[in-house]
Coordinates of C-alpha atoms in Angstrom, one line a residue:
Chain A
M6 CA 0.0 0.0 0.0
R7 CA 1.6 3.3 -1.0
Y8 CA 0.9 6.3 1.2
N9 CA 0.0 9.5 -0.2
A10 CA -2.1 12.7 0.5
L11 CA -5.0 11.6 -1.3
K12 CA -5.1 8.3 0.5
I13 CA -5.1 10.2 3.8
L14 CA -7.9 12.3 2.7
K15 CA -10.0 9.3 1.6
E16 CA -9.4 7.3 4.8
G17 CA -10.3 10.3 6.8
L18 CA -13.8 10.3 5.0
I19 CA -14.4 6.5 5.4
G20 CA -13.4 6.4 9.2
N21 CA -9.8 5.0 8.6
R22 CA -11.0 1.6 7.9
G23 CA -8.8 1.0 5.0
W24 CA -5.4 1.0 6.7
R25 CA -3.5 -2.2 6.8
P26 CA -0.5 -3.3 9.0
A27 CA 2.7 -1.9 7.7
W28 CA 4.4 -5.3 7.7
R29 CA 3.6 -8.9 8.2
T30 CA 4.4 -11.1 11.2
P31 CA 5.7 -14.2 9.6
D32 CA 7.0 -17.4 11.3
P33 CA 10.6 -18.2 10.6
R34 CA 11.1 -20.5 7.6
P35 CA 13.8 -23.4 8.1
E36 CA 16.3 -21.8 5.6
Y37 CA 17.3 -18.4 4.2
D38 CA 20.1 -17.1 2.0
V39 CA 20.8 -14.4 4.5
V40 CA 20.0 -14.0 8.2
I41 CA 20.3 -10.7 9.9
I42 CA 20.6 -10.9 13.7
G43 CA 19.0 -7.7 15.1
G44 CA 15.9 -5.8 14.1
G45 CA 17.1 -2.3 14.9
G46 CA 17.8 0.6 12.5
H47 CA 21.0 -0.9 11.0
G48 CA 19.6 -4.5 10.6
L49 CA 16.3 -3.4 9.0
S50 CA 18.2 -0.9 6.6
T51 CA 20.7 -3.8 5.7
A52 CA 17.7 -6.0 4.8
Y53 CA 16.0 -3.2 2.8
Y54 CA 19.1 -2.5 0.6
L55 CA 19.9 -6.2 0.3
A56 CA 16.4 -6.5 -1.4
K57 CA 16.4 -3.3 -3.2
E58 CA 19.9 -2.9 -4.3
H59 CA 21.0 -6.6 -4.7
G60 CA 17.7 -8.5 -5.4
L61 CA 18.3 -10.7 -2.3
T62 CA 14.8 -11.2 -0.9
N63 CA 15.3 -14.7 0.6
V64 CA 16.3 -12.8 3.9
A65 CA 15.2 -12.8 7.4
V66 CA 15.7 -10.2 10.1
L67 CA 15.7 -12.0 13.6
E68 CA 14.7 -9.7 16.5
K69 CA 14.6 -10.9 20.1
G70 CA 11.9 -8.5 21.2
R71 CA 10.0 -6.1 18.9
L72 CA 11.3 -4.2 16.0
G73 CA 13.0 -1.0 16.7
L74 CA 13.0 -1.0 20.5
G75 CA 16.7 -0.9 21.1
N76 CA 19.0 2.0 20.3
V77 CA 17.2 3.2 17.2
G78 CA 14.4 4.4 19.5
R79 CA 16.8 5.5 22.4
N80 CA 19.1 7.9 20.6
T81 CA 18.9 11.7 20.3
T82 CA 18.1 11.7 16.6
I83 CA 21.0 13.9 15.3
V84 CA 22.0 13.4 11.6
R85 CA 25.2 14.9 10.5
A86 CA 28.3 14.5 8.2
N87 CA 30.9 16.6 9.9
Y88 CA 33.7 14.0 10.3
F89 CA 37.4 14.7 9.8
L90 CA 39.3 11.7 8.9
P91 CA 39.4 9.8 5.5
G92 CA 37.5 6.6 6.1
N93 CA 34.8 8.3 8.2
S94 CA 34.3 11.4 6.0
E95 CA 33.2 9.5 2.9
F96 CA 31.0 7.1 4.7
Y97 CA 29.0 9.7 6.7
S98 CA 28.8 11.9 3.5
M99 CA 27.2 8.9 1.7
S100 CA 24.9 8.3 4.6
L101 CA 23.8 12.0 4.7
K102 CA 23.0 11.8 0.9
L103 CA 20.7 8.7 1.5
W104 CA 19.0 10.5 4.4
E105 CA 18.2 13.4 1.9
G106 CA 16.2 11.1 -0.3
L107 CA 15.0 8.7 2.4
S108 CA 11.4 9.8 2.9
A109 CA 10.7 9.6 -0.9
D110 CA 12.6 6.3 -1.3
L111 CA 10.7 4.7 1.5
N112 CA 7.4 6.4 0.8
Y113 CA 7.5 7.0 4.5
N114 CA 8.0 10.3 6.2
V115 CA 11.1 10.1 8.4
M116 CA 10.8 13.7 9.3
H117 CA 14.3 14.4 8.3
S118 CA 14.9 18.1 9.2
Q119 CA 18.0 19.8 8.1
R120 CA 17.8 22.6 10.6
G121 CA 21.7 23.0 10.8
L122 CA 24.2 22.0 13.4
I123 CA 26.6 24.2 15.2
N124 CA 29.7 22.9 16.9
L125 CA 31.0 25.6 19.3
F126 CA 34.6 26.6 20.0
H127 CA 36.1 28.5 22.9
S128 CA 39.7 29.3 22.1
D129 CA 42.0 30.3 19.2
G130 CA 43.3 26.8 19.0
Q131 CA 40.0 25.3 18.8
R132 CA 39.1 27.7 16.1
D133 CA 42.0 26.5 14.0
A134 CA 41.0 22.9 14.7
F135 CA 37.4 23.5 13.6
A136 CA 38.5 25.5 10.5
R137 CA 40.6 22.5 9.5
R138 CA 37.7 20.2 10.1
G139 CA 35.4 22.5 8.1
N140 CA 37.9 22.4 5.2
A141 CA 38.0 18.6 5.4
M142 CA 34.1 18.5 5.2
I143 CA 34.2 20.9 2.2
N144 CA 36.9 18.7 0.5
Q145 CA 34.5 15.8 1.1
G146 CA 31.8 17.7 -0.8
D147 CA 29.8 18.6 2.2
D148 CA 29.1 21.9 3.7
A149 CA 30.7 23.9 6.4
V150 CA 30.6 27.5 7.5
L151 CA 33.0 28.9 10.1
L152 CA 31.1 31.4 12.2
D153 CA 32.6 34.1 14.4
R154 CA 31.1 35.0 17.7
E155 CA 28.7 37.5 16.2
G156 CA 27.6 34.9 13.6
V157 CA 26.8 32.5 16.4
R158 CA 25.1 35.2 18.3
E159 CA 22.8 36.0 15.4
M160 CA 21.6 32.4 15.2
L161 CA 21.7 31.5 18.9
P162 CA 21.3 34.7 20.9
Y163 CA 20.3 32.8 24.2
L164 CA 23.7 31.4 24.7
D165 CA 25.9 32.7 27.5
F166 CA 28.7 34.1 25.4
E167 CA 30.7 35.6 28.2
Q168 CA 30.9 32.7 30.7
G169 CA 34.2 32.7 32.5
R170 CA 35.3 29.1 31.9
F171 CA 34.3 28.6 28.2
P172 CA 33.6 32.0 26.6
I173 CA 32.2 31.3 23.1
F174 CA 34.6 32.3 20.3
G175 CA 32.5 31.0 17.4
G176 CA 31.2 27.9 15.8
L177 CA 31.4 25.5 12.9
Y178 CA 28.1 25.6 11.1
H179 CA 27.0 22.4 9.2
P180 CA 23.7 23.6 7.5
R181 CA 22.9 20.1 6.1
G182 CA 23.0 18.6 9.7
G183 CA 19.8 18.2 11.7
S184 CA 17.5 15.5 13.1
A185 CA 15.0 13.0 12.1
R186 CA 12.2 11.0 13.7
H187 CA 14.0 7.8 14.9
D188 CA 11.0 5.5 15.2
A189 CA 9.8 6.5 11.8
V190 CA 13.2 5.4 10.3
A191 CA 12.9 2.0 11.8
W192 CA 9.3 1.6 10.7
G193 CA 9.9 2.9 7.2
Y194 CA 12.7 0.5 6.7
A195 CA 10.8 -2.3 8.1
R196 CA 7.9 -1.7 5.8
G197 CA 10.2 -1.3 2.8
A198 CA 12.0 -4.5 3.5
D199 CA 8.8 -6.4 4.3
S200 CA 7.2 -5.3 1.1
R201 CA 10.1 -6.6 -0.8
G202 CA 9.7 -10.0 0.6
V203 CA 12.0 -9.9 3.7
D204 CA 10.7 -11.9 6.6
L205 CA 10.8 -9.8 9.8
V206 CA 10.7 -12.3 12.6
Q207 CA 10.0 -10.8 16.0
N208 CA 10.3 -12.4 19.5
C209 CA 13.0 -14.6 18.1
E210 CA 16.2 -14.5 20.1
V211 CA 19.3 -16.1 18.6
T212 CA 20.8 -18.5 21.1
G213 CA 23.5 -20.1 19.0
I214 CA 25.5 -19.6 15.8
D215 CA 26.3 -23.0 14.0
V216 CA 29.7 -23.2 12.4
E217 CA 30.9 -26.2 10.6
G218 CA 34.4 -26.4 9.2
G219 CA 35.1 -22.6 9.7
R220 CA 31.9 -21.8 7.8
V221 CA 28.6 -20.6 9.2
T222 CA 25.6 -22.8 8.5
G223 CA 22.8 -21.2 10.4
V224 CA 21.6 -20.1 13.8
Q225 CA 19.7 -21.6 16.8
T226 CA 16.8 -19.6 18.0
T227 CA 14.1 -19.4 20.6
R228 CA 11.8 -20.3 17.6
G229 CA 13.8 -23.2 16.3
A230 CA 16.8 -23.8 14.1
I231 CA 17.3 -21.7 11.0
R232 CA 19.7 -22.7 8.3
A233 CA 21.5 -19.8 6.5
K234 CA 24.3 -19.4 3.9
K235 CA 25.2 -16.0 5.4
V236 CA 24.7 -14.5 8.8
A237 CA 25.2 -10.9 9.9
I238 CA 25.5 -9.7 13.5
V239 CA 24.0 -6.3 13.7
T240 CA 23.2 -6.1 17.5
A241 CA 24.8 -2.9 18.6
G242 CA 25.5 -2.9 22.5
R243 CA 25.0 -6.7 22.5
S244 CA 27.5 -7.4 19.7
G245 CA 30.0 -8.9 22.2
Q246 CA 27.5 -11.3 23.5
V247 CA 26.1 -12.4 20.1
A248 CA 29.6 -12.8 18.6
A249 CA 30.5 -14.9 21.8
L250 CA 28.0 -17.4 20.4
A251 CA 30.3 -18.0 17.5
G252 CA 33.4 -18.1 19.8
L253 CA 34.6 -14.5 18.9
R254 CA 35.8 -11.9 21.2
L255 CA 35.3 -8.4 19.8
P256 CA 37.3 -5.2 20.4
I257 CA 34.2 -3.8 22.0
E258 CA 33.2 -2.5 25.5
S259 CA 29.4 -1.8 26.1
H260 CA 28.9 1.4 28.0
V261 CA 25.8 3.4 29.0
L262 CA 25.0 6.8 27.4
Q263 CA 22.3 8.8 29.0
A264 CA 19.8 11.2 27.3
F265 CA 17.2 13.5 28.6
V266 CA 14.1 15.4 27.4
T267 CA 12.2 18.2 28.9
E268 CA 8.4 18.9 28.9
G269 CA 7.1 20.2 25.7
L270 CA 7.8 23.8 25.0
K271 CA 7.1 26.4 22.3
P272 CA 9.8 26.6 19.6
V273 CA 13.0 28.1 21.2
I274 CA 16.0 26.1 19.8
D275 CA 15.9 26.1 16.0
H276 CA 19.3 24.2 15.4
V277 CA 21.4 21.3 16.9
I278 CA 23.9 22.7 19.3
S279 CA 27.0 20.8 20.2
F280 CA 28.9 22.2 23.2
G281 CA 32.0 19.7 23.1
M282 CA 33.9 21.3 25.9
G283 CA 31.0 20.6 28.3
H284 CA 30.1 17.2 26.8
F285 CA 26.7 18.7 26.1
Y286 CA 24.4 18.8 23.0
I287 CA 20.8 19.8 22.5
S288 CA 18.0 20.1 19.9
Q289 CA 14.3 20.5 20.1
S290 CA 12.0 17.9 19.0
D291 CA 9.0 18.5 16.7
K292 CA 6.8 17.8 19.8
G293 CA 8.6 20.6 21.7
G294 CA 10.7 18.7 24.0
L295 CA 14.4 19.7 24.5
V296 CA 16.3 16.6 23.8
F297 CA 19.8 16.7 25.2
G298 CA 22.7 14.5 26.3
G299 CA 26.3 14.3 27.4
D300 CA 29.1 11.9 27.8
L301 CA 29.2 8.2 28.7
D302 CA 29.0 7.3 32.3
F303 CA 32.4 5.5 31.7
Y304 CA 31.8 2.0 33.2
P305 CA 30.7 -1.0 31.3
S306 CA 26.9 -1.5 31.5
Y307 CA 24.0 -3.3 30.0
A308 CA 21.5 -1.6 32.3
Q309 CA 20.0 0.9 29.8
R310 CA 20.0 3.5 32.5
G311 CA 22.8 5.5 34.1
N312 CA 23.7 7.0 37.4
L313 CA 23.3 10.4 39.0
P314 CA 27.0 11.8 38.6
M315 CA 26.6 12.1 34.9
V316 CA 23.0 13.5 35.2
E317 CA 24.4 16.2 37.5
H318 CA 27.4 16.9 35.0
V319 CA 24.9 17.2 32.0
M320 CA 22.6 19.6 33.8
E321 CA 25.5 21.7 34.9
A322 CA 26.8 21.9 31.3
G323 CA 23.4 22.9 30.1
M324 CA 23.2 25.6 32.7
T325 CA 26.7 26.8 31.7
L326 CA 25.7 27.0 28.1
M327 CA 22.3 28.5 28.1
P328 CA 21.1 29.6 31.5
M329 CA 17.5 29.8 30.2
I330 CA 17.4 26.0 30.3
G331 CA 16.9 26.2 34.1
K332 CA 13.2 27.2 33.5
A333 CA 12.5 23.9 31.7
K334 CA 11.5 20.7 33.6
V335 CA 13.1 17.5 32.7
L336 CA 10.4 15.0 31.9
R337 CA 12.4 11.7 31.3
S338 CA 15.7 10.3 31.1
W339 CA 17.1 7.0 29.8
G340 CA 20.2 5.1 28.8
G341 CA 21.3 3.2 25.8
I342 CA 24.0 0.5 25.4
M343 CA 26.9 1.9 23.3
D344 CA 29.2 -0.6 21.6
M345 CA 32.4 1.3 22.0
T346 CA 35.6 0.4 20.0
P347 CA 39.1 1.5 21.0
D348 CA 39.3 4.2 18.4
G349 CA 35.7 5.4 18.4
S350 CA 35.0 4.3 14.9
P351 CA 32.7 1.5 13.7
I352 CA 33.4 -1.9 12.1
I353 CA 31.7 -3.3 9.0
D354 CA 33.6 -6.4 8.0
K355 CA 33.8 -10.0 7.5
A356 CA 34.3 -12.1 10.7
P357 CA 37.1 -14.6 10.8
I358 CA 34.4 -17.2 10.1
D359 CA 33.3 -17.7 6.4
G360 CA 29.7 -16.4 5.9
L361 CA 29.6 -14.4 9.1
Y362 CA 29.5 -10.6 8.9
L363 CA 29.9 -7.9 11.6
D364 CA 28.3 -4.5 11.7
C365 CA 29.1 -3.0 15.2
G366 CA 31.2 -0.6 17.1
W367 CA 29.0 2.3 16.3
C368 CA 29.9 4.0 19.7
Y369 CA 27.5 6.8 20.4
G370 CA 27.1 7.7 16.7
G371 CA 25.0 5.0 15.2
F372 CA 21.7 6.8 14.3
K373 CA 23.0 9.1 11.5
A374 CA 24.7 5.9 10.1
V375 CA 21.5 3.9 9.7
P376 CA 21.1 4.3 6.0
G377 CA 24.8 4.2 5.1
S378 CA 25.6 1.2 7.4
G379 CA 22.7 -0.8 5.9
F380 CA 23.8 0.2 2.4
A381 CA 27.4 -0.6 2.9
L382 CA 26.7 -4.1 4.9
A383 CA 24.2 -5.1 2.2
H384 CA 27.0 -4.5 -0.4
L385 CA 29.5 -6.5 1.7
I386 CA 27.0 -9.5 2.2
A387 CA 25.8 -9.5 -1.6
Q388 CA 29.2 -9.1 -3.2
D389 CA 31.7 -10.2 -0.5
R390 CA 33.9 -7.1 -0.9
P391 CA 33.5 -3.9 1.0
H392 CA 31.6 -0.9 -0.3
A393 CA 34.1 1.7 -1.3
D394 CA 32.8 4.3 1.2
A395 CA 33.1 1.8 4.2
A396 CA 36.3 0.1 3.2
G397 CA 38.1 1.6 6.2
F398 CA 35.8 0.0 8.9
R399 CA 38.1 -3.1 9.2
L400 CA 38.1 -5.4 12.1
D401 CA 41.9 -5.9 12.0
R402 CA 42.9 -2.3 12.2
F403 CA 43.4 -2.7 15.9
R404 CA 45.8 -5.6 15.5
T405 CA 47.8 -4.1 12.8
G406 CA 47.5 -0.4 13.8
V407 CA 46.9 0.4 10.1
G408 CA 44.0 2.6 9.3
L409 CA 43.0 3.5 12.8
M410 CA 40.4 6.2 12.8
D411 CA 40.6 8.2 16.0
E412 CA 38.7 11.4 15.4
E413 CA 39.3 12.7 18.8
G414 CA 43.0 12.2 18.6
T415 CA 43.2 10.6 22.0
G416 CA 44.7 7.3 21.2
A417 CA 43.1 3.9 20.1
Q418 CA 42.5 2.7 23.4
H419 CA 39.3 1.6 25.4
N420 CA 37.9 4.1 27.8
L421 CA 39.2 7.1 25.8
H422 CA 36.1 7.6 23.6
Chain B
M8 CA 26.9 3.4 42.7
R9 CA 29.0 3.3 45.8
V10 CA 32.2 1.3 46.0
A11 CA 33.7 -0.2 49.1
C12 CA 37.4 0.4 48.9
P13 CA 39.2 -2.1 51.1
L14 CA 41.5 0.8 52.4
C15 CA 39.2 3.7 52.5
G16 CA 35.7 2.2 53.1
D17 CA 32.5 3.0 51.3
R18 CA 33.0 5.8 48.8
D19 CA 31.2 7.7 46.0
S20 CA 31.8 6.1 42.5
R21 CA 33.0 9.4 41.3
E22 CA 36.3 8.9 43.2
F23 CA 37.2 6.0 41.0
T24 CA 38.2 5.4 37.4
P25 CA 37.0 2.1 35.8
V26 CA 39.7 1.0 33.5
G27 CA 38.4 -2.2 32.0
G28 CA 37.9 -5.9 32.5
A29 CA 40.1 -7.5 35.2
E30 CA 41.8 -9.7 32.7
L31 CA 44.0 -6.5 32.3
V32 CA 45.7 -7.6 35.6
A33 CA 47.3 -10.6 33.7
R34 CA 49.6 -8.7 31.3
P35 CA 51.2 -10.8 28.6
A36 CA 55.0 -11.2 28.6
P37 CA 56.7 -8.7 26.4
E38 CA 57.7 -11.3 23.8
A39 CA 54.3 -13.1 23.9
G40 CA 53.6 -12.0 20.3
A41 CA 51.2 -9.7 18.4
E42 CA 48.1 -11.9 18.7
A43 CA 48.5 -12.0 22.5
W44 CA 49.1 -8.4 22.7
D45 CA 46.1 -7.5 20.4
D46 CA 43.9 -9.6 22.5
Y47 CA 45.1 -8.1 25.8
L48 CA 44.9 -4.4 24.4
H49 CA 41.7 -4.5 22.4
N50 CA 39.5 -7.6 22.7
R51 CA 37.1 -7.8 25.7
V52 CA 34.9 -10.4 27.4
N53 CA 32.4 -7.7 27.8
A54 CA 30.2 -9.8 30.0
C55 CA 26.5 -9.0 30.8
G56 CA 25.9 -9.8 34.5
P57 CA 28.6 -10.4 37.2
S58 CA 31.9 -9.2 35.9
Q59 CA 35.4 -8.6 37.2
E60 CA 36.7 -5.0 36.6
L61 CA 39.9 -3.1 37.1
W62 CA 39.3 0.2 38.9
Y63 CA 41.6 2.9 40.0
H64 CA 40.8 4.8 43.3
G65 CA 42.4 8.1 41.9
A66 CA 40.7 10.5 44.4
G67 CA 41.3 8.3 47.3
C68 CA 44.3 6.0 48.2
A69 CA 45.4 5.7 44.6
S70 CA 45.2 1.9 44.8
W71 CA 44.3 -0.4 41.9
L72 CA 41.2 -2.5 42.6
V73 CA 39.3 -5.5 41.2
V74 CA 35.7 -4.6 41.5
E75 CA 33.2 -7.4 41.0
R76 CA 30.1 -5.7 39.6
D77 CA 26.9 -6.7 37.9
T78 CA 26.9 -4.9 34.5
A79 CA 23.2 -5.5 34.1
S80 CA 22.2 -4.0 37.5
H81 CA 25.2 -1.8 38.6
E82 CA 25.3 -3.7 41.9
V83 CA 28.8 -3.9 43.4
L84 CA 29.4 -7.4 44.6
G85 CA 32.8 -7.1 46.0
V86 CA 36.1 -5.2 45.9
T87 CA 39.7 -6.6 46.3
L88 CA 43.1 -5.0 46.0
A89 CA 44.4 -5.8 42.6
R90 CA 47.8 -6.8 44.0
E91 CA 46.1 -9.6 45.9
V92 CA 44.4 -10.8 42.7
A93 CA 47.6 -10.6 40.7
R94 CA 49.4 -12.9 43.2

């Protein structure tokens, strides 16, 4: 069923009786060409592009709970392509281009809003670093504008520009950055994959990965055994546990990252603002809530909730940046499980077992990568060679030290990102 | 989270820095080879549930601790001096 304005009008007149579920709820078949473990954003987009770009439709997505209830529904919805290092730059640039055509491609409104993102800087040295990053973004073919203090003041007059600790010197403006409705992204990809014949199997937890003679042959699940020629692990914070089913240890630590939303307010913040020195970033959702977050709690966690010290830190940073936020009341806070790699960049690669693929290590930046990650992983699965824009996301870069992508320049070591 | 340091007593978790899995205590020999060092430096057990971790009490007695903690609930189950574990 294609969605369009006329359809909405018609359904409104007949009492909305004509709508059908957006995807089927099939039982798993005994065998598939490709099994994708994980029905989140990345898993669903992988299934969609396998079907759309490569004609592979004998595909199942296995989700232990319900579709889209993990990190794709727990992030702060920022979409951007402002990376600095080769390897990351071309990938996020490709992903942003997919975002820009996504609603039309999926026939599903993902509410992608390119409201612009501003990264603030607070010293001459930081200005130089951001000028260099902006040039890297422009070289990649994306957009960046270096704003001085008055330029930032014009756009964000409510910030505290004269604060003693981090006076605002200016900002790097990324006009094509913005946000999207995260649930709609999962639902749109699910609908698109399902309509092309992919089975989305819910409440189906993978409990084992079958390997014979160094080659994957299928998976064991709570809904029976499923044979598969190829299996992809796309389970974000749970990647380490699922990989352990195949006897692998990954360069990943799972950490908790907290996020917060205030009660709904009238439009007040028109952009996405990133205050890196305070580990604080904020935007306003279309419902009116101020959505903001900070840094990791920095201890390994699977709890999907954090502790009070980081809550206090984030609130302090918010008050430092924009004292007006003190008037808003926090409505909810939550946590997501981040699959942290040593260098802070992701992995899309073949595992050391034939027919097994890894898509993990997205750290705290997986949402904006949902289209690009699915596109690149589908390419890797279908053609058994990496997509050109994701060729740097190799699993062996930590062992060899070649091609590490440490955007923060702090060293490729756990606990530093 | 509160952590009961064996030397300082019950303290706020902000005094500590979690460094990683307690397997970090068992450092490979310098000539153990690239695979062993890669495994030690990068790969992690990353357990969900009771887990042994290496913590540093930087704002207290500066001792290295092995903290047994449930990563699914954040409950601290036990704290030992790392030098006793390393023996």
